[in-house]
Short mmCIF file of C-alpha atoms in Angstrom, two decimals:
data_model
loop_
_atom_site.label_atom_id
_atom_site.label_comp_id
_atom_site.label_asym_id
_atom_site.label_seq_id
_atom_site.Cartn_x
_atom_site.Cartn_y
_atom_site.Cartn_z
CA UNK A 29 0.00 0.00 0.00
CA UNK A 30 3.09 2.73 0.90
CA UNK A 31 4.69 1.41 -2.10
CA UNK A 32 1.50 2.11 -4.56
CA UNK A 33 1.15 5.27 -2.84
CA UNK A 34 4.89 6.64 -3.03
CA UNK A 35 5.14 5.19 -6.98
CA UNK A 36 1.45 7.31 -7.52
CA UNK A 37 3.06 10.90 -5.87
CA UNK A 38 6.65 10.14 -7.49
CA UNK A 39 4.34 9.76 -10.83
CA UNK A 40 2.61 13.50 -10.38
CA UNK A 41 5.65 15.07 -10.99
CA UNK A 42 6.82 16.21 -15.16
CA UNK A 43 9.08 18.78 -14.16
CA UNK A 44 12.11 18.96 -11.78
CA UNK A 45 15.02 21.75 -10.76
CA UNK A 46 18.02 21.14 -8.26
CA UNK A 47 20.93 23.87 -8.66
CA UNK A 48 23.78 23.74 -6.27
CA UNK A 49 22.83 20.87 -4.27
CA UNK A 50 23.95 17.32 -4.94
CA UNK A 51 22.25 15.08 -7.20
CA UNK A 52 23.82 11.84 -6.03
CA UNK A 53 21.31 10.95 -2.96
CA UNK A 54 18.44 11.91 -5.40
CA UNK A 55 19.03 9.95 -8.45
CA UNK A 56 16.86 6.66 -6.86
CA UNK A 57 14.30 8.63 -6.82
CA UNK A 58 14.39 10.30 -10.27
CA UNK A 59 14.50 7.24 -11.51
CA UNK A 60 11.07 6.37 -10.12
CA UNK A 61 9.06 9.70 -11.74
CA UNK A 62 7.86 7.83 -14.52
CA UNK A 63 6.62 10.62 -16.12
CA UNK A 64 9.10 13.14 -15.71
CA UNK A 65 9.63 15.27 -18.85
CA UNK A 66 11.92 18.47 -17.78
CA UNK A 67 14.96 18.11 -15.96
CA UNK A 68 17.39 20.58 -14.98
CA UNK A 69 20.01 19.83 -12.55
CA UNK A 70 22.33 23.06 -13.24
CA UNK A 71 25.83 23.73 -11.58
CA UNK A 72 25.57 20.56 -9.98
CA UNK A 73 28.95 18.30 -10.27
CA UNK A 74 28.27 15.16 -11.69
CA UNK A 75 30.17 11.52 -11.87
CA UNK A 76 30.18 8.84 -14.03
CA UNK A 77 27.84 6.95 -11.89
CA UNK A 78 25.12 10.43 -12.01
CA UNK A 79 25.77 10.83 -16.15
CA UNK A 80 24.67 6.99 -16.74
CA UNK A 81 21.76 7.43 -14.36
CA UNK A 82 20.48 10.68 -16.37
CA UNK A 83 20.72 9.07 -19.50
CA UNK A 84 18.64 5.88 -18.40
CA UNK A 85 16.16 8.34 -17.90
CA UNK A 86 14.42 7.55 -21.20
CA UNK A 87 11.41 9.73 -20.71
CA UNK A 88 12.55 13.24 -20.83
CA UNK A 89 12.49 15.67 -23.05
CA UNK A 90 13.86 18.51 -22.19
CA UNK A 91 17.49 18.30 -19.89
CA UNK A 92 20.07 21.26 -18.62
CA UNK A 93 23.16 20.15 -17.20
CA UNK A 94 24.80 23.41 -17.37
CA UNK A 95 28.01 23.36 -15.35
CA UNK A 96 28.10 20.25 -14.17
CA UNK A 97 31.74 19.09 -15.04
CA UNK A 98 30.50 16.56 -17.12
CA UNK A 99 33.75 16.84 -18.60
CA UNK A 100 36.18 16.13 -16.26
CA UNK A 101 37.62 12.71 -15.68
CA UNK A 102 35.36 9.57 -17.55
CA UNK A 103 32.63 12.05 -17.83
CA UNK A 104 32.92 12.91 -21.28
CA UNK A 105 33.30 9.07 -21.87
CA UNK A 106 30.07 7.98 -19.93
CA UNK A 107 28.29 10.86 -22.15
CA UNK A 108 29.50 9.33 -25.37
CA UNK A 109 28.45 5.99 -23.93
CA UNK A 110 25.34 6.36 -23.14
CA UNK A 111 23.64 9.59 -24.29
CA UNK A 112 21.81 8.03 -27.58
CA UNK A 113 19.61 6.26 -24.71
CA UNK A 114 17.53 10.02 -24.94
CA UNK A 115 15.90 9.15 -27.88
CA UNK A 116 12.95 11.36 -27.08
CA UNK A 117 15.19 14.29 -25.99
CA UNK A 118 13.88 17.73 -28.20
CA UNK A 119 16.05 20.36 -25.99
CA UNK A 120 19.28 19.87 -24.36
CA UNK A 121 21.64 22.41 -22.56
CA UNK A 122 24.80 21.47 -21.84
CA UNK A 123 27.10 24.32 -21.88
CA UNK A 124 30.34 25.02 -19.58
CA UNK A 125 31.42 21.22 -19.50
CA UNK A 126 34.81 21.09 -21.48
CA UNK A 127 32.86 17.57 -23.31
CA UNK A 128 35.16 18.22 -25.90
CA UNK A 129 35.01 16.64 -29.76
CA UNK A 130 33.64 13.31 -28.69
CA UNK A 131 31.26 15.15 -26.46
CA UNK A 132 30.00 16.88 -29.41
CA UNK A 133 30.05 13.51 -31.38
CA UNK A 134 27.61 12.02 -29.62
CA UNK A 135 25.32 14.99 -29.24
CA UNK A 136 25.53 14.94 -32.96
CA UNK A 137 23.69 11.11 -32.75
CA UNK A 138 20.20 13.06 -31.27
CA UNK A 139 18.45 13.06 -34.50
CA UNK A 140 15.18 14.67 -32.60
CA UNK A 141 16.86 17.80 -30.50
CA UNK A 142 15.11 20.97 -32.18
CA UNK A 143 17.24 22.99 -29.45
CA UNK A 144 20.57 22.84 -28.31
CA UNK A 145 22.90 25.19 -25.61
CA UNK A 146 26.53 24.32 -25.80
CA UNK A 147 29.79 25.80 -26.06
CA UNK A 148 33.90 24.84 -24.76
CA UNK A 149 33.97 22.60 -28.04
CA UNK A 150 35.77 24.45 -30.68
CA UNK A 151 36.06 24.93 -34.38
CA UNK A 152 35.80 21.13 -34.74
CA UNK A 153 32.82 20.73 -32.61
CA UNK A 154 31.33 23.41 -34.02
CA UNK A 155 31.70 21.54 -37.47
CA UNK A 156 30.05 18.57 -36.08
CA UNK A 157 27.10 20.24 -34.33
CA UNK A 158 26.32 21.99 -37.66
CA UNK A 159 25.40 18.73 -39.20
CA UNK A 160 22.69 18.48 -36.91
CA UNK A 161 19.57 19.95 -39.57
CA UNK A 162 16.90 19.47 -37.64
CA UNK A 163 17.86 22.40 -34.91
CA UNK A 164 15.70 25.16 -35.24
CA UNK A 165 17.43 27.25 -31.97
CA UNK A 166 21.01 27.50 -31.59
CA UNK A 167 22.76 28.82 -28.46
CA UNK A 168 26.77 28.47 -29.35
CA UNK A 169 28.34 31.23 -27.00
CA UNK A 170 31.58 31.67 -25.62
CA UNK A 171 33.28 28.96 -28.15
CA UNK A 172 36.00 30.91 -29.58
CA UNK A 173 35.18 29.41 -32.98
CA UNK A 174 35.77 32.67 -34.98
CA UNK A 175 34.84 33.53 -38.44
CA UNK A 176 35.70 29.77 -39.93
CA UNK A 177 33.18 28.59 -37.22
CA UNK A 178 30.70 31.49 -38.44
CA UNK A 179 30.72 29.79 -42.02
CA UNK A 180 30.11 26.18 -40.35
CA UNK A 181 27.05 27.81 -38.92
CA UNK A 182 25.69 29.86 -41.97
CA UNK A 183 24.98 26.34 -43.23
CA UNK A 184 22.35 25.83 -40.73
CA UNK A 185 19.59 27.39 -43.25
CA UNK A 186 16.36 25.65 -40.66
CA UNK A 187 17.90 27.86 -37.45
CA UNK A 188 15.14 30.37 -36.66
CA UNK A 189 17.12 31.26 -33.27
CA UNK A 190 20.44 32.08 -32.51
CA UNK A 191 22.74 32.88 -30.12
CA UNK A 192 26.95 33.62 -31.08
CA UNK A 193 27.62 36.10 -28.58
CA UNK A 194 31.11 35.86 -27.77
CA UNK A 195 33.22 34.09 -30.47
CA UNK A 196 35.81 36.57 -32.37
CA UNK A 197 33.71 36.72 -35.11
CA UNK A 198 34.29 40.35 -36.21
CA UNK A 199 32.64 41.46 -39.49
CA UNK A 200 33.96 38.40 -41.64
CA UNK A 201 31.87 36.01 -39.26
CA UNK A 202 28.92 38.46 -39.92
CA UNK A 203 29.17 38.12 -43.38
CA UNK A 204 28.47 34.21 -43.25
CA UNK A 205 25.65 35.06 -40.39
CA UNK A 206 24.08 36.99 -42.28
CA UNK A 207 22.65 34.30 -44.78
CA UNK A 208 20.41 32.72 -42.23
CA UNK A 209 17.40 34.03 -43.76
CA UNK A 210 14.74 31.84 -41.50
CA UNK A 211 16.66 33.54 -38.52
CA UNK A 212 14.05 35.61 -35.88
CA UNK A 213 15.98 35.93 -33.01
CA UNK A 214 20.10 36.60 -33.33
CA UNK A 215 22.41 37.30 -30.74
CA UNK A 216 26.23 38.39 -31.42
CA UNK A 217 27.23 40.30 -28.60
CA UNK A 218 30.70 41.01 -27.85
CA UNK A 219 32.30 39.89 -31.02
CA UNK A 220 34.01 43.23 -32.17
CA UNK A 221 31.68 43.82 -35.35
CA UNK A 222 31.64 47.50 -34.67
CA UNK A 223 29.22 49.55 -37.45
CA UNK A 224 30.33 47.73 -40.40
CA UNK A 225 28.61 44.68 -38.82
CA UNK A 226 25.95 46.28 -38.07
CA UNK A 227 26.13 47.20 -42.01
CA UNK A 228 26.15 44.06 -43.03
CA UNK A 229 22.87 42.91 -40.10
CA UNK A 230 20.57 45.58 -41.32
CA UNK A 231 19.50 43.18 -44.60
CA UNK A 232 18.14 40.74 -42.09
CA UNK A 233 14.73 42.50 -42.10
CA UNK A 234 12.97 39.61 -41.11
CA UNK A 235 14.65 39.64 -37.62
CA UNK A 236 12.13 40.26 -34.36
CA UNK A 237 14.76 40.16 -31.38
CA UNK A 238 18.57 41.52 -31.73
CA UNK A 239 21.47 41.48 -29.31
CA UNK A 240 23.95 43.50 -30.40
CA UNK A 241 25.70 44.86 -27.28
CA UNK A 242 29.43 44.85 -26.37
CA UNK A 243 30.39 45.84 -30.28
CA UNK A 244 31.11 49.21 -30.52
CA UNK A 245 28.32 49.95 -33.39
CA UNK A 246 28.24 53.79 -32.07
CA UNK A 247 25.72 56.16 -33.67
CA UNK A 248 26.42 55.05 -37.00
CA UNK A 249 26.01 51.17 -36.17
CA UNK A 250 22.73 52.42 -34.50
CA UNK A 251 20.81 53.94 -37.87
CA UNK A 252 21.53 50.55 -39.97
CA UNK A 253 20.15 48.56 -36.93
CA UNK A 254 17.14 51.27 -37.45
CA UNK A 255 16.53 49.79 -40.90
CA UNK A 256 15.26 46.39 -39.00
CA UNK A 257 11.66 47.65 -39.18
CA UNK A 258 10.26 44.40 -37.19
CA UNK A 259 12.56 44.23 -34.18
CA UNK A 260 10.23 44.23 -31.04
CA UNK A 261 13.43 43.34 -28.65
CA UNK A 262 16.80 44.93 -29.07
CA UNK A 263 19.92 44.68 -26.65
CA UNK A 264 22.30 47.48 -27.59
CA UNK A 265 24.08 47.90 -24.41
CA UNK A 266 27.70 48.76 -24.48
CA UNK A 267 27.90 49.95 -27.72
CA UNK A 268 29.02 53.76 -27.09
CA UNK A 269 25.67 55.51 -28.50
CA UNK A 270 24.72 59.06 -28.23
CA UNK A 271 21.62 61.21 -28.57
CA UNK A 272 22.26 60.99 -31.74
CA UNK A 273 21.97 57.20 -32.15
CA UNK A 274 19.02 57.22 -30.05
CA UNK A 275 16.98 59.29 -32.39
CA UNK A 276 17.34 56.70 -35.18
CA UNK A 277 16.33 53.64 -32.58
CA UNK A 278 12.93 55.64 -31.73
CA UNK A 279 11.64 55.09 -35.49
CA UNK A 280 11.57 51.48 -34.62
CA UNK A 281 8.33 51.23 -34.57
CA UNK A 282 7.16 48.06 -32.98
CA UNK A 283 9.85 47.98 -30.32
CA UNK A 284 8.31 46.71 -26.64
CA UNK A 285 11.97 45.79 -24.80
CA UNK A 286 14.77 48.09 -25.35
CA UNK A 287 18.11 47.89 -23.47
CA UNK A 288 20.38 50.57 -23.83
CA UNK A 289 22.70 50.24 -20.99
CA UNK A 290 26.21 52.02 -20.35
CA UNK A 291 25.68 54.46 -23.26
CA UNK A 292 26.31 58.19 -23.22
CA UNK A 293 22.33 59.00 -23.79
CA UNK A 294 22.08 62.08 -21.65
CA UNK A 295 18.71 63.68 -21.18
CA UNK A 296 18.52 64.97 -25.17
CA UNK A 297 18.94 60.66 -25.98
CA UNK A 298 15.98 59.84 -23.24
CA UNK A 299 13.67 62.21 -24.78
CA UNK A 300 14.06 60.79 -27.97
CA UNK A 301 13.67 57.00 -26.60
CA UNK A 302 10.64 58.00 -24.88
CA UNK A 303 8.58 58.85 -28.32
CA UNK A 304 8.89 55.03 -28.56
CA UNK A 305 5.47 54.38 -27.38
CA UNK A 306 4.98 50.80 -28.00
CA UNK A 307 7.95 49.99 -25.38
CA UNK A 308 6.89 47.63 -21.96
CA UNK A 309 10.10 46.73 -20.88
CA UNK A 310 13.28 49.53 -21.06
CA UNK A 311 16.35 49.67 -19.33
CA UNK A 312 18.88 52.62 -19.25
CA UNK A 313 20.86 51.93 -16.70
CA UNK A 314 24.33 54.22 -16.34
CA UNK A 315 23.23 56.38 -19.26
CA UNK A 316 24.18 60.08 -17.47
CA UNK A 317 20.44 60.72 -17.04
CA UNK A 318 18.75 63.02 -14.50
CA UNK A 319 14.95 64.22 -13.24
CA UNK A 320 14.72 65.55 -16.85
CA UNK A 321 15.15 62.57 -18.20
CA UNK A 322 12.42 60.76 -16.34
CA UNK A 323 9.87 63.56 -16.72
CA UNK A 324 10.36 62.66 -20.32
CA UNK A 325 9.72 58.92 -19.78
CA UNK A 326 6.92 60.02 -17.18
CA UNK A 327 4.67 61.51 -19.72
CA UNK A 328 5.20 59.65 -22.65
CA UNK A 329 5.36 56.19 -21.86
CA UNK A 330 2.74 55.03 -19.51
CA UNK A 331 2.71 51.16 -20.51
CA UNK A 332 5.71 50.70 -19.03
CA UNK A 333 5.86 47.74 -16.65
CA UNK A 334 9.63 47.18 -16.51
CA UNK A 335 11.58 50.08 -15.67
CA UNK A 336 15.56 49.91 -14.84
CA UNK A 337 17.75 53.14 -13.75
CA UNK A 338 19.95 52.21 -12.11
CA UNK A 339 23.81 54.05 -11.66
CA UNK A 340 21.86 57.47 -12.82
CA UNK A 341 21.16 60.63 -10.87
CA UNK A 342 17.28 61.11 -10.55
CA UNK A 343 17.04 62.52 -6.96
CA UNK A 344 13.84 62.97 -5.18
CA UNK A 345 12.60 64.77 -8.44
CA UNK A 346 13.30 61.94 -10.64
CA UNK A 347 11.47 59.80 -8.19
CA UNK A 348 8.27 61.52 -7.96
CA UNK A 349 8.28 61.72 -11.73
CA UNK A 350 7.93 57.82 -11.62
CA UNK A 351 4.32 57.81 -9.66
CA UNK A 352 2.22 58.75 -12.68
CA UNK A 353 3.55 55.59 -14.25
CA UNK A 354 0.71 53.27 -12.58
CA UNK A 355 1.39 49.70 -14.65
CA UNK A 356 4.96 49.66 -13.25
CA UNK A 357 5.79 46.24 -11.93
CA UNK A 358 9.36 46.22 -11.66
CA UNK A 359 11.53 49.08 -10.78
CA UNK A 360 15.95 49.27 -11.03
CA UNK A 361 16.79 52.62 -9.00
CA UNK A 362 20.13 51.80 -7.74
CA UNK A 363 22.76 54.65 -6.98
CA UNK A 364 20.44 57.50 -8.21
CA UNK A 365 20.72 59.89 -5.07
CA UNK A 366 17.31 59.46 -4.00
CA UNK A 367 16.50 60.64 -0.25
CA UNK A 368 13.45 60.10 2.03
CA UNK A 369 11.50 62.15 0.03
CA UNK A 370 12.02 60.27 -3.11
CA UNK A 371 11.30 56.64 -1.15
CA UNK A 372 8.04 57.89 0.26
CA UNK A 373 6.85 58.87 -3.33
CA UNK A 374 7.82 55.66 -5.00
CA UNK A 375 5.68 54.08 -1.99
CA UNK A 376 2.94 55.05 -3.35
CA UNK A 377 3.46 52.77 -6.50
CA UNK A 378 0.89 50.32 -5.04
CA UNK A 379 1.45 48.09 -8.59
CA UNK A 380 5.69 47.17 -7.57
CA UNK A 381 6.09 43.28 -7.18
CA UNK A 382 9.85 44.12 -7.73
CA UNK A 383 12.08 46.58 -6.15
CA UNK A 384 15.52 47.69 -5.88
CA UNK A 385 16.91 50.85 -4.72
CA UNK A 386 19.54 49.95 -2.42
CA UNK A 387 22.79 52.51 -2.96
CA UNK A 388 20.36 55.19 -2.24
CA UNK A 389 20.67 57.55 1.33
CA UNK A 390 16.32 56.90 1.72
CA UNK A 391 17.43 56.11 5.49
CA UNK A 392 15.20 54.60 8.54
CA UNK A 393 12.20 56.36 7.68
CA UNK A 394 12.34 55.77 3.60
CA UNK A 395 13.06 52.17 4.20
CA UNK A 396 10.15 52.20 6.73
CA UNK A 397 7.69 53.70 4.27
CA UNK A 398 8.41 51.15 1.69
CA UNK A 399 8.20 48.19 3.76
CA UNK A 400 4.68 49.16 5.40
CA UNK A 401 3.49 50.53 2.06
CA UNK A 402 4.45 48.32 -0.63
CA UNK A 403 2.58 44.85 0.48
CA UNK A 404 2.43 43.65 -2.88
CA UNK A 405 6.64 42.89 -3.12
CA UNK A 406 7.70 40.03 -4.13
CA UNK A 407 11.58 41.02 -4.45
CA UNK A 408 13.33 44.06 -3.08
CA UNK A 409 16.50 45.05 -2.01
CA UNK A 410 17.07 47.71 0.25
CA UNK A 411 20.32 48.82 2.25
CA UNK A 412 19.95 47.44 5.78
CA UNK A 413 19.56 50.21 8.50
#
C-alpha cells in the first residue's frame, strides 16, 4: 500500500530543478518519476555513476546540465556511452562542461533535439554540431570558434534562433551570419563587429529580437540597426551611443523591450527613446540621465511595466516623476541619489512586485515607508539600517 502510494506521488511530478545541491542521494528517486519530462540539474557536479543514471532516464524531453563538469575525468566518456539512450530528448543544454570533440560527437547522434545550448567545443565541434539539420534554436556562445566557425554555422539554413555572442567573429563572421534568412531571433554580442557589422545585419529585415551589445556599433552602427523595421526586442548595451543614435532607434516602430545600458544617452537621448510608445520593458541603466530625463519617460510612456535606472542621478525629483507611471511592476533605481523624500513617493506605486533601490541615502524612515506601504513585493532590495 506505501509502495502504490509513493510510486502514484513520485508519478505526479513532469518537471524537476536542483541547482547547487547534490544530485547523487536523489538519483533513486528520479529514476522512479515515470513521467518526468523536464529536468534541470544546473551547476551541480556530476560523476560517471550520475551521467549513466540521467541518460537511463528515457522519458525526458527537455534536460540542462549546465556546469556540471560533465567533462572532467570519464565524464565525457560515460556521455559518449550512453547519451543516444535520450531518444525522445527535443532540448538539451549542456554548456560550460569542457565535453570536448567526442562530447559533441555524440550529441551529434540526437536526431530529434530541435534545441541545443553548448559551447567549450571548438572549431571542430562546431563543425560537427552543424550537421545536426533538424535544430531550429542555436545557443553556441563563448566557443572561440571565430569567423571559420561562423561559415560552419551559416549552413544551418532551418535555425530560426540564434545565439553567437562571444566568439571573435568580427565582421567576416557576420558576413556568413548573415545568410540565415529563417533567422528571428540573433544574438552576437561582444564579437568586435563595430558599425560595419551592423552594415552588413541591417539586410536581415525579417529579424524580431537583436542582441547586439558589447560591439562598438556607435551612432552610426545604430541607424543601420534602425533599418530592422520588425525588431520588437533589441539589446544594444555597451555599444558607445549618443543622442544621436538614439533618435534613429525611436523610429523602430514596434519595439516593446529596449536595453540601452552604459551608453552616453544624456537627457537629449531619453527624450528621444521615450517617443517610442509601444515599449513595456526599457532599461537605461548608467546612461548620465537626471529628473529631466524621467519627466520625459513620465509623460510619454505610460505602458511601461519594466523600468531599470539604475547608476543614474534622478534625486527625489526623478522619483516623484515615476508615480504617474501606474502599470509599473518592476523598478531598477540603484545609486540615483534618491533621499526620504524620493522613497516615500515611490511608496505610493501600489502596482511594484519588484524593487531595488539599495545605494540610495532613503534612510530609517524611507526604508520604513516602503516596507509598510508596498505589500504587494515580491523582491526588493534595500540597504539594511
Amino acid at each position: 500500500m506505501v509502495n502504490r502510494i509513493q510510486s502514484q506521488f513520485l508519478n505526479c511530478f513532469e518537471q524537476v530543478e536542483f541547482h547547487n545541491m547534490k544530485i547523487k542521494p536523489w538519483c533513486s528517486i528520479l529514476m522512479n518519476m515515470k513521467k518526468l519530462k523536464t529536468l534541470s540539474i544546473a551547476y551541480i557536479g556530476m560523476d560517471e555513476e550520475d551521467i549513466k543514471s540521467i541518460c537511463n532516464m528515457r522519458q525526458l524531453t527537455d534536460l540542462d546540465v549546465t556546469g556540471c563538469s560533465i567533462g572532467k575525468g570519464q565524464g565525457a566518456s560515460t556521455l559518449v556511452t550512453f547519451i543516444d539512450q535520450l531518444q525522445q530528448l527535443t532540448r538539451l543544454v549542456i554548456s560550460w562542461n569542457r565535453i570536448g570533440i567526442e562530447g559533441a560527437k555524440a550529441i551529434s547522434q540526437l536526431k530529434q533535439l530541435t534545441e541545443l545550448e553548448i559551447n567549450q567545443i571548438g572549431l571542430e565541434g562546431t563543425k560537427i554540431i552543424s550537421e545536426l539539420n533538424q535544430l531550429t534554436s542555436l545557443n553556441i556562445a563563448n566557443n572561440k570558434m571565430g569567423k571559420q566557425g561562423a561559415k560552419y554555422i551559416s549552413e544551418m539554413k532551418q535555425l530560426t534562433k540564434l545565439d553567437i555572442g562571444t566568439n571573435q567573429l568580427g565582421v567576416e563572421g557576420v558576413q556568413y551570419i548573415r545568410k540565415l534568412d529563417k533567422l528571428t531571433a540573433l544574438s552576437v554580442f561582444n564579437n568586435v563587429i563595430g558599425f560595419r557589422g551592423a552594415m552588413l545585419l541591417r539586410k536581415m529585415t525579417q529579424l524580431t529580437e537583436l542582441n547586439i551589445s558589447t560591439n562598438a556599433i556607435g551612432d552610426v552602427g545604430a541607424k543601420f540597426v534602425s533599418d530592422l523595421p520588425n525588431l520588437a526586442i533589441l539589446n544594444l548595451s555597451f555599444n558607445s551611443i549618443s543622442y544621436v543614435g538614439a533618435q534613429f532607434i525611436s523610429k523602430l516602430p514596434k519595439l516593446t523591450e529596449l536595453n540601452m545600458n552604459q551608453n552616453d544617452l544624456g537627457n537629449e537621448g531619453v527624450k528621444f527613446i521615450s517617443g517610442i510608445i509601444s515599449l513595456t520593458n526599457l532599461s537605461l541603466q548608467t546612461t548620465r540621465i537626471d529628473e529631466h530625463g524621467v519627466k520625459f519617460i513620465s509623460e510619454k510612456l505610460k505602458q511601461l511595466r519594466i523600468l531599470k535606472l539604475c547608476e543614474n542621478n534622478i534625486g527625489d525629483a526623478g522619483a516623484k516623476f515615476l508615480i504617474t507611471l501606474e502599470k509599473l511592476t518592476d523598478l531598477s533605481l540603484y545609486s540615483n541619489n534618491i533621499g526620504y523624500e524620493g522613497a516615500k513617493a515611490i511608496s505610493t506605486m501600489k502596482a511594484l512586485t519588484h524593487l531595488r533601490i539599495h545605494g540610495n541615502p532613503i534612510g530609517i524612515e524611507g526604508a520604513k515607508e516602503i516596507y509598510e506601504q508596498l505589500k504587494e513585493l515580491k523582491e526588493y532590495c534595500l540597504d539594511q539600517y
